[in-house]
XYZ file of C-alpha atoms in Angstrom:
326
model
C 0.000 0.000 0.000
C 1.217 3.478 -0.732
C 2.413 5.513 2.172
C -0.202 7.517 4.060
C 2.278 9.960 5.509
C 0.597 12.825 3.695
C -2.955 12.162 4.866
C -3.955 15.495 6.399
C -5.903 14.162 9.374
C -3.219 11.581 10.031
C -3.409 7.834 10.289
C -2.720 5.543 13.193
C 0.979 5.554 12.406
C 1.460 9.243 11.777
C -0.538 12.272 12.883
C 1.130 14.741 10.606
C 1.734 18.441 10.216
C 3.408 19.286 6.973
C 4.385 15.618 6.746
C 6.900 15.813 9.597
C 5.416 15.844 13.111
C 3.853 12.572 14.196
C 2.446 11.053 17.329
C 3.572 7.429 17.527
C 0.714 5.443 19.127
C 1.322 2.461 21.389
C -0.629 0.073 19.200
C 1.489 0.554 16.104
C 5.014 -0.160 14.996
C 7.139 2.244 12.958
C 7.141 1.755 9.232
C 9.177 3.156 6.403
C 7.897 6.249 4.669
C 7.396 6.587 0.901
C 7.793 2.843 0.227
C 5.417 0.250 -1.173
C 5.313 -2.962 0.815
C 3.512 -5.752 -1.032
C 3.387 -7.862 2.121
C 1.705 -5.146 4.219
C -1.803 -5.965 3.026
C -1.208 -9.648 3.661
C -0.069 -8.940 7.217
C -3.257 -6.918 7.798
C -5.273 -10.085 7.195
C -3.716 -11.705 10.274
C -4.334 -8.907 12.758
C -6.295 -9.806 15.883
C -9.523 -8.085 16.862
C -7.799 -6.042 19.569
C -5.197 -4.881 17.039
C -7.920 -3.961 14.549
C -9.731 -1.954 17.215
C -6.506 -0.439 18.545
C -7.347 -1.358 22.139
C -3.785 -0.498 23.195
C -4.597 3.158 22.466
C -6.702 3.262 25.634
C -3.487 2.699 27.599
C -1.255 4.979 25.525
C -0.334 8.279 27.160
C 0.486 9.952 23.836
C -3.028 9.310 22.526
C -4.604 10.853 25.614
C -2.234 13.800 25.398
C -3.175 14.267 21.752
C -6.844 14.238 22.754
C -6.199 17.429 24.729
C -5.835 19.167 21.377
C -9.283 17.868 20.454
C -10.719 19.016 23.772
C -9.323 22.543 23.613
C -9.990 22.837 19.878
C -13.630 21.847 20.374
C -14.020 24.262 23.287
C -12.721 27.159 21.198
C -14.796 26.010 18.209
C -18.068 26.027 20.162
C -17.302 29.365 21.804
C -16.332 31.022 18.527
C -19.064 29.545 16.324
C -21.865 30.222 18.788
C -20.551 33.746 19.301
C -20.609 34.253 15.534
C -24.188 32.970 15.327
C -25.338 35.329 18.071
C -23.419 38.405 16.917
C -24.410 38.192 13.249
C -28.126 37.852 13.957
C -27.983 40.410 16.774
C -26.529 43.016 14.406
C -28.500 44.923 11.800
C -26.357 43.827 8.863
C -27.931 42.614 5.648
C -27.713 38.903 4.768
C -26.532 37.739 8.210
C -26.548 34.113 6.998
C -23.882 34.885 4.396
C -21.666 36.809 6.814
C -22.058 34.059 9.398
C -21.062 31.359 6.896
C -17.952 33.256 5.800
C -16.828 33.797 9.393
C -17.478 30.139 10.233
C -15.325 29.049 7.282
C -12.455 31.277 8.435
C -12.641 30.159 12.076
C -12.780 26.449 11.203
C -9.780 26.756 8.885
C -7.704 28.528 11.533
C -8.612 26.003 14.235
C -7.833 23.042 11.981
C -4.416 24.491 11.196
C -3.805 24.908 14.921
C -4.917 21.416 15.991
C -3.596 19.286 13.093
C -0.012 19.138 14.476
C -1.332 17.967 17.870
C -3.940 15.311 17.154
C -4.640 15.319 13.442
C -7.159 18.171 13.681
C -10.533 16.429 13.890
C -12.464 18.608 16.419
C -15.609 16.931 15.100
C -17.061 13.465 15.857
C -17.996 13.202 12.172
C -14.333 13.274 11.149
C -13.212 10.947 13.936
C -15.949 8.379 13.275
C -15.538 8.399 9.504
C -11.745 8.148 9.882
C -12.261 5.107 12.114
C -14.632 3.479 9.622
C -12.194 4.024 6.772
C -9.370 2.757 8.979
C -7.150 5.840 9.127
C -7.362 5.740 12.927
C -8.501 2.979 15.259
C -11.989 2.875 16.722
C -10.409 3.153 20.172
C -8.679 6.410 19.257
C -11.927 7.667 17.726
C -13.789 7.002 20.983
C -11.154 8.884 22.969
C -11.285 11.804 20.553
C -15.098 11.960 20.494
C -15.295 11.985 24.300
C -12.694 14.778 24.378
C -14.624 16.721 21.737
C -17.865 16.452 23.710
C -16.184 17.583 26.943
C -14.585 20.465 25.069
C -17.942 21.478 23.596
C -19.470 21.585 27.069
C -16.618 23.762 28.325
C -17.016 26.060 25.323
C -20.742 26.452 25.996
C -20.013 27.159 29.664
C -17.526 29.868 28.673
C -20.063 31.430 26.338
C -22.763 31.386 28.994
C -20.403 33.203 31.349
C -19.930 36.169 28.997
C -23.392 36.719 27.479
C -26.428 38.232 29.141
C -29.389 36.100 30.148
C -31.589 37.807 27.551
C -29.209 36.907 24.711
C -28.929 33.371 26.086
C -32.724 33.047 26.029
C -33.107 34.617 22.593
C -30.403 32.659 20.800
C -30.307 29.484 22.944
C -26.533 29.879 23.338
C -26.216 29.505 19.573
C -27.150 25.833 19.877
C -28.635 23.472 17.286
C -32.400 23.767 17.026
C -34.984 21.965 14.925
C -37.969 23.883 16.300
C -38.524 26.811 18.644
C -41.507 28.228 20.499
C -42.455 31.629 19.094
C -45.287 34.049 19.894
C -48.328 33.665 17.670
C -51.642 35.497 17.181
C -53.400 33.047 19.484
C -50.538 32.317 21.842
C -47.189 30.538 21.600
C -46.676 28.334 18.532
C -43.973 25.875 17.523
C -42.101 26.886 14.371
C -39.279 25.122 12.598
C -38.617 22.125 10.400
C -40.244 18.712 10.355
C -38.130 16.028 12.031
C -37.890 13.965 8.846
C -36.777 16.973 6.818
C -34.159 17.937 9.398
C -32.836 14.358 9.477
C -32.491 14.154 5.698
C -30.799 17.539 5.584
C -28.335 16.415 8.265
C -27.557 13.204 6.373
C -27.131 15.009 3.058
C -24.954 17.823 4.419
C -22.724 15.395 6.345
C -22.187 13.232 3.272
C -21.430 16.247 1.074
C -19.029 17.539 3.731
C -17.119 14.244 3.712
C -17.301 13.772 -0.046
C -16.323 17.294 -1.084
C -13.619 18.132 1.459
C -12.609 15.446 3.943
C -12.079 13.138 0.968
C -9.105 15.277 -0.013
C -7.684 15.069 3.490
C -7.969 11.263 3.564
C -6.409 10.766 0.128
C -2.628 11.038 0.542
C -2.177 11.891 -3.140
C -4.462 14.922 -3.101
C -3.157 16.053 0.289
C 0.378 15.963 -1.072
C -0.498 17.680 -4.350
C -2.602 20.472 -2.852
C -0.794 21.006 0.438
C -2.250 20.964 3.940
C -3.135 24.646 4.058
C -5.141 24.383 0.840
C -6.918 21.198 1.926
C -7.863 22.594 5.333
C -9.036 25.833 3.705
C -11.296 23.784 1.430
C -12.677 21.946 4.471
C -13.554 25.271 6.113
C -15.014 26.656 2.883
C -17.224 23.616 2.275
C -18.529 23.711 5.841
C -19.304 27.415 5.520
C -21.176 26.820 2.254
C -23.193 23.970 3.748
C -24.119 26.095 6.762
C -25.281 28.855 4.412
C -27.290 26.468 2.222
C -28.961 24.741 5.172
C -29.960 28.025 6.830
C -31.331 29.861 3.791
C -33.338 26.889 2.487
C -34.962 25.986 5.816
C -37.741 27.534 7.876
C -37.476 29.970 10.747
C -36.740 28.162 13.983
C -34.407 25.644 12.388
C -30.801 26.465 13.234
C -29.311 24.789 10.165
C -27.416 21.548 9.741
C -25.173 20.795 12.696
C -22.666 18.438 11.006
C -20.910 18.307 14.381
C -22.757 16.413 17.151
C -20.373 17.658 19.843
C -21.087 21.298 18.983
C -24.799 20.604 19.356
C -24.324 18.670 22.600
C -22.465 21.419 24.478
C -25.216 24.093 24.405
C -27.902 21.406 24.892
C -26.336 20.271 28.179
C -25.652 23.798 29.443
C -28.848 25.453 28.204
C -31.215 22.473 28.064
C -34.893 23.078 27.344
C -35.984 22.950 23.708
C -32.404 22.270 22.556
C -33.106 18.636 23.434
C -36.125 18.579 21.094
C -34.937 16.597 18.095
C -31.367 16.541 19.421
C -31.073 12.907 18.320
C -31.160 14.143 14.716
C -27.746 15.777 15.124
C -26.281 12.386 16.081
C -28.241 9.944 13.935
C -27.997 12.059 10.766
C -24.194 12.427 10.788
C -23.790 8.754 11.716
C -25.806 7.687 8.678
C -23.874 10.180 6.540
C -20.552 8.699 7.723
C -21.709 5.153 6.970
C -22.914 6.229 3.521
C -19.537 7.831 2.820
C -17.747 4.677 3.957
C -19.889 2.552 1.654
C -18.963 4.916 -1.173
C -15.239 4.430 -0.479
C -15.760 0.659 -0.749
C -17.653 0.905 -4.048
C -15.130 2.964 -6.009
C -12.034 1.284 -7.521
C -9.663 0.555 -4.600
C -6.586 1.976 -6.310
C -8.353 5.327 -6.613
C -8.287 5.858 -2.869
C -6.852 3.439 -0.325
C -4.650 1.348 -2.558
C -4.896 -2.391 -2.961
C -5.248 -3.392 0.681
C -6.647 -0.434 2.594
C -5.899 0.635 6.165
C -5.497 -1.967 8.901
C -8.326 -0.507 11.037
C -10.864 -0.583 8.183
C -14.345 -1.449 9.479
C -14.720 -4.453 7.183
C -11.460 -5.805 8.579
C -12.795 -5.301 12.126
C -15.953 -7.247 11.278
C -13.911 -10.076 9.736
C -11.706 -10.213 12.819
C -14.814 -10.279 15.017
C -16.251 -13.185 13.048
C -13.051 -15.141 13.636
C -13.176 -14.734 17.422
């Protein structure tokens, strides 16, 4: 298999920044860079279930230290994004959705560039889970990262709550993810927003497009090498900003737009509570289905177009095969 040393979000053997800095996990052994090993795919077939899952990562200090980058990155992400949501709609500027989307794209790009050298720069359960399905990281590392991202999101929401007034918190729900809201009507309060089914489909579609149009480049070592990490991460931020804009301008009032980041939705929901829990499951189920759909897509296309002949050793199909042999 071709070397994955230029995968932007890193693989289990090398979390990279500019192709040089790497966190060496406990569950892996060093391998040569920029070489093609015909026996590597064969050796993957004999990995045990614990090796496929990367269980040793739970006991690896470097992995937990790397997760601190995910925690802090997610905290800053939630604080910044929710602040952008509140400030753009609080102002009197025209087309607040467009301004908000542009600012979100810029913030995400900057944060990814900051966190990539530490942990691979996921700061989103969607990226961690899809990377685990594809096999770029182990499922164990993905679990550690997702827990760190959720804790970071809660801390970010707490920080935001500490600096905004109670009236802004009530009006904008801490910038959290909403499907419906209660608004005043002619005959009393009414529920406005999007139907649950519509919100779920929009979440699935936006997550898949996010993975297909941007994260794909980060996973593919050839494109990451050709374009460069700064360009790839800028595209990731740009695609997310566009999807936020599309989901907000095409939906009804009361719907906060596609989340595409379950941790970001969880933080304000835990701190603020109330109606933020209404339909909250959509922001987890939708991205999960989108990740699975993207993984199926990577298995359908010609293997040499993406992962090479053998694929990554933590690939989900390989985990299932190992499980069946237990």
